[in-house]
Amino acid sequence: MQENLSEFLKLAYRHNKVRSLQEAFEEFPVEEEWHKGKTENVLREDEELYKINYAIGDIVFVKKYIYSDEKIGNNHLFVIIDQENTAVSIENFAMLISSNLNKLKFMSNELLKKDEINHLHKNSLVKTDALYKISNEQIEFKIGKVDTERVEQYKASFYETVINNKNNA
């Protein structure tokens, strides 16, 4: 383990809960999301693009990537939950945001209602059972944020899922 990681991230690595970005896109295809992975569907004309200095709690739109079957995927929304503990963080650890509310039935998914601060267009869910490693270069822009309390709630839900899965194994 790297010493520049928080205790939360060390726990996530220990329980094999840090996943590649590709897995997020495969499990939650953007074609099933309201935004269909298109930048123009997320940003309103009057909104500023935030492209520098990402922080914990930021909701970010992550760039296209290549699926395992070589098809090019579109963008997806994530909330940054933690970062490397370095002077300038280049690795972000995030949870996927999905507008597929049918998946709220899973214990690890938390409702995130749209509001003026997060700038979501629809009520969505945050998938709290895994973290996805995202570099700054993979982020297109920031669209909004959630407060520290909500980030801590997502971490607590993650912790409960890890402990429950560990105890059920």
C-alpha positions as a printed NumPy array, in Angstrom:
array([[  0.   ,   0.   ,   0.   ],
       [  1.091,   3.524,  -0.627],
       [  1.649,   5.683,   2.425],
       [  0.078,   8.702,   0.71 ],
       [ -3.423,   7.17 ,   0.914],
       [ -6.05 ,   7.893,   3.563],
       [ -7.199,   5.163,   5.939],
       [-10.445,   5.009,   3.962],
       [ -8.568,   4.268,   0.717],
       [ -6.321,   1.731,   2.434],
       [ -9.477,  -0.078,   3.606],
       [-10.904,   0.028,   0.086],
       [ -7.718,  -1.464,  -1.367],
       [ -7.531,  -4.122,   1.363],
       [-11.027,  -5.303,   0.482],
       [-10.417,  -5.109,  -3.282],
       [-13.026,  -2.359,  -3.74 ],
       [-11.003,   0.022,  -5.919],
       [-11.969,  -0.656,  -9.495],
       [-10.906,   0.479, -12.927],
       [-12.919,   3.132, -14.656],
       [-13.734,   0.623, -17.393],
       [-15.714,  -1.509, -14.925],
       [-17.952,   1.451, -14.041],
       [-18.829,   2.058, -17.664],
       [-19.498,  -1.624, -18.302],
       [-21.737,  -2.062, -15.258],
       [-23.626,   1.214, -15.812],
       [-23.671,   1.85 , -19.593],
       [-24.082,   5.524, -20.418],
       [-26.613,   4.615, -23.064],
       [-29.007,   3.874, -20.18 ],
       [-28.422,   7.27 , -18.523],
       [-30.496,  10.379, -19.155],
       [-27.49 ,  12.28 , -20.526],
       [-26.507,   9.458, -22.916],
       [-22.884,  10.398, -22.241],
       [-23.113,  13.65 , -24.19 ],
       [-21.542,  16.795, -22.814],
       [-24.192,  19.027, -24.372],
       [-26.905,  17.188, -22.407],
       [-25.222,  17.957, -19.07 ],
       [-24.169,  21.583, -19.457],
       [-26.577,  24.458, -19.864],
       [-25.403,  27.335, -22.048],
       [-25.007,  29.693, -19.103],
       [-22.896,  27.34 , -16.996],
       [-19.2  ,  27.791, -16.429],
       [-16.845,  24.911, -17.03 ],
       [-14.71 ,  24.057, -14.054],
       [-11.607,  22.296, -15.346],
       [ -8.967,  22.818, -12.701],
       [ -8.403,  21.767,  -9.092],
       [-10.816,  18.963,  -8.388],
       [-11.743,  18.391,  -4.75 ],
       [-13.513,  15.86 ,  -2.574],
       [-17.273,  16.264,  -3.06 ],
       [-17.013,  17.489,  -6.658],
       [-19.345,  15.935,  -9.22 ],
       [-17.353,  15.429, -12.394],
       [-18.023,  14.33 , -15.959],
       [-15.444,  11.714, -16.974],
       [-14.19 ,  11.393, -20.547],
       [-14.814,   8.707, -23.085],
       [-12.877,   5.487, -22.818],
       [-12.581,   2.198, -24.689],
       [-14.685,  -0.794, -23.576],
       [-13.09 ,  -4.255, -23.435],
       [-14.786,  -5.076, -26.771],
       [-12.931,  -2.091, -28.373],
       [-16.086,   0.077, -28.665],
       [-15.707,   3.678, -27.584],
       [-17.837,   4.616, -24.59 ],
       [-19.183,   8.024, -23.715],
       [-18.869,  10.199, -20.624],
       [-20.248,   9.421, -17.166],
       [-20.846,  11.288, -13.881],
       [-18.928,  10.532, -10.672],
       [-18.585,  12.115,  -7.237],
       [-15.04 ,  12.402,  -5.862],
       [-14.889,  10.717,  -2.448],
       [-11.15 ,  10.806,  -1.722],
       [ -7.818,  11.767,  -3.259],
       [ -4.156,  10.99 ,  -2.858],
       [ -2.629,  12.805,   0.102],
       [ -0.083,  14.685,  -1.96 ],
       [  0.425,  18.407,  -2.492],
       [ -1.177,  18.239,  -5.951],
       [ -3.501,  15.271,  -6.226],
       [ -3.505,  13.593,  -9.628],
       [ -5.51 ,  10.519,  -8.621],
       [ -9.116,  10.807,  -7.547],
       [-11.222,   8.021,  -6.077],
       [-14.862,   8.39 ,  -6.987],
       [-18.238,   6.723,  -6.828],
       [-20.394,   6.413,  -9.907],
       [-23.585,   8.463, -10.247],
       [-26.443,   6.861, -12.183],
       [-29.895,   8.105, -13.096],
       [-31.18 ,   4.502, -13.148],
       [-33.257,   4.738,  -9.958],
       [-34.427,   1.121, -10.373],
       [-31.078,   0.176,  -8.829],
       [-31.951,   1.965,  -5.568],
       [-33.23 ,  -1.408,  -4.372],
       [-29.605,  -2.384,  -3.692],
       [-28.489,  -1.541,  -0.15 ],
       [-25.27 ,   0.111,  -1.336],
       [-26.97 ,   2.66 ,  -3.608],
       [-27.848,   6.06 ,  -2.091],
       [-30.38 ,   8.54 ,  -3.486],
       [-28.972,  11.908,  -4.59 ],
       [-31.726,  14.417,  -5.309],
       [-31.018,  17.114,  -7.867],
       [-30.514,  20.595,  -6.458],
       [-28.909,  23.981,  -7.103],
       [-25.53 ,  22.875,  -5.751],
       [-25.026,  19.51 ,  -7.463],
       [-26.493,  20.758, -10.785],
       [-27.893,  17.329, -11.629],
       [-30.748,  17.391, -14.136],
       [-32.481,  14.357, -12.594],
       [-32.624,  12.641,  -9.235],
       [-29.898,  10.019,  -9.299],
       [-28.139,   7.441,  -7.181],
       [-24.594,   7.086,  -5.962],
       [-23.182,   3.564,  -6.176],
       [-21.326,   3.286,  -2.859],
       [-20.038,  -0.299,  -3.   ],
       [-16.946,   0.455,  -5.102],
       [-14.46 ,   3.234,  -5.769],
       [-13.186,   4.045,  -9.221],
       [ -9.707,   5.444,  -9.756],
       [ -9.839,   8.503, -12.011],
       [ -6.923,  10.681, -13.084],
       [ -7.352,  14.426, -13.569],
       [ -6.748,  13.921, -17.299],
       [ -9.827,  11.688, -17.537],
       [-12.101,  14.41 , -16.152],
       [-13.797,  16.633, -18.727],
       [-15.15 ,  19.128, -16.192],
       [-16.852,  19.617, -12.847],
       [-20.617,  20.247, -12.89 ],
       [-21.374,  20.653,  -9.196],
       [-20.666,  19.284,  -5.74 ],
       [-22.065,  17.6  ,  -2.664],
       [-21.318,  18.673,   0.886],
       [-18.896,  17.017,   3.299],
       [-21.733,  15.395,   5.256],
       [-22.967,  13.612,   2.142],
       [-19.422,  12.436,   1.287],
       [-19.136,  11.027,   4.814],
       [-22.537,   9.339,   4.367],
       [-21.273,   7.665,   1.174],
       [-18.113,   6.536,   2.98 ],
       [-20.217,   5.102,   5.826],
       [-22.399,   3.244,   3.323],
       [-19.249,   1.924,   1.636],
       [-17.866,   0.799,   4.984],
       [-21.152,  -0.963,   5.882],
       [-21.145,  -2.75 ,   2.52 ],
       [-17.523,  -3.872,   2.96 ],
       [-18.152,  -5.095,   6.519],
       [-21.456,  -6.797,   5.583],
       [-19.875,  -8.531,   2.606],
       [-16.901,  -9.542,   4.755],
       [-19.161, -10.958,   7.476],
       [-21.326, -12.807,   4.923],
       [-18.345, -14.408,   3.193]])
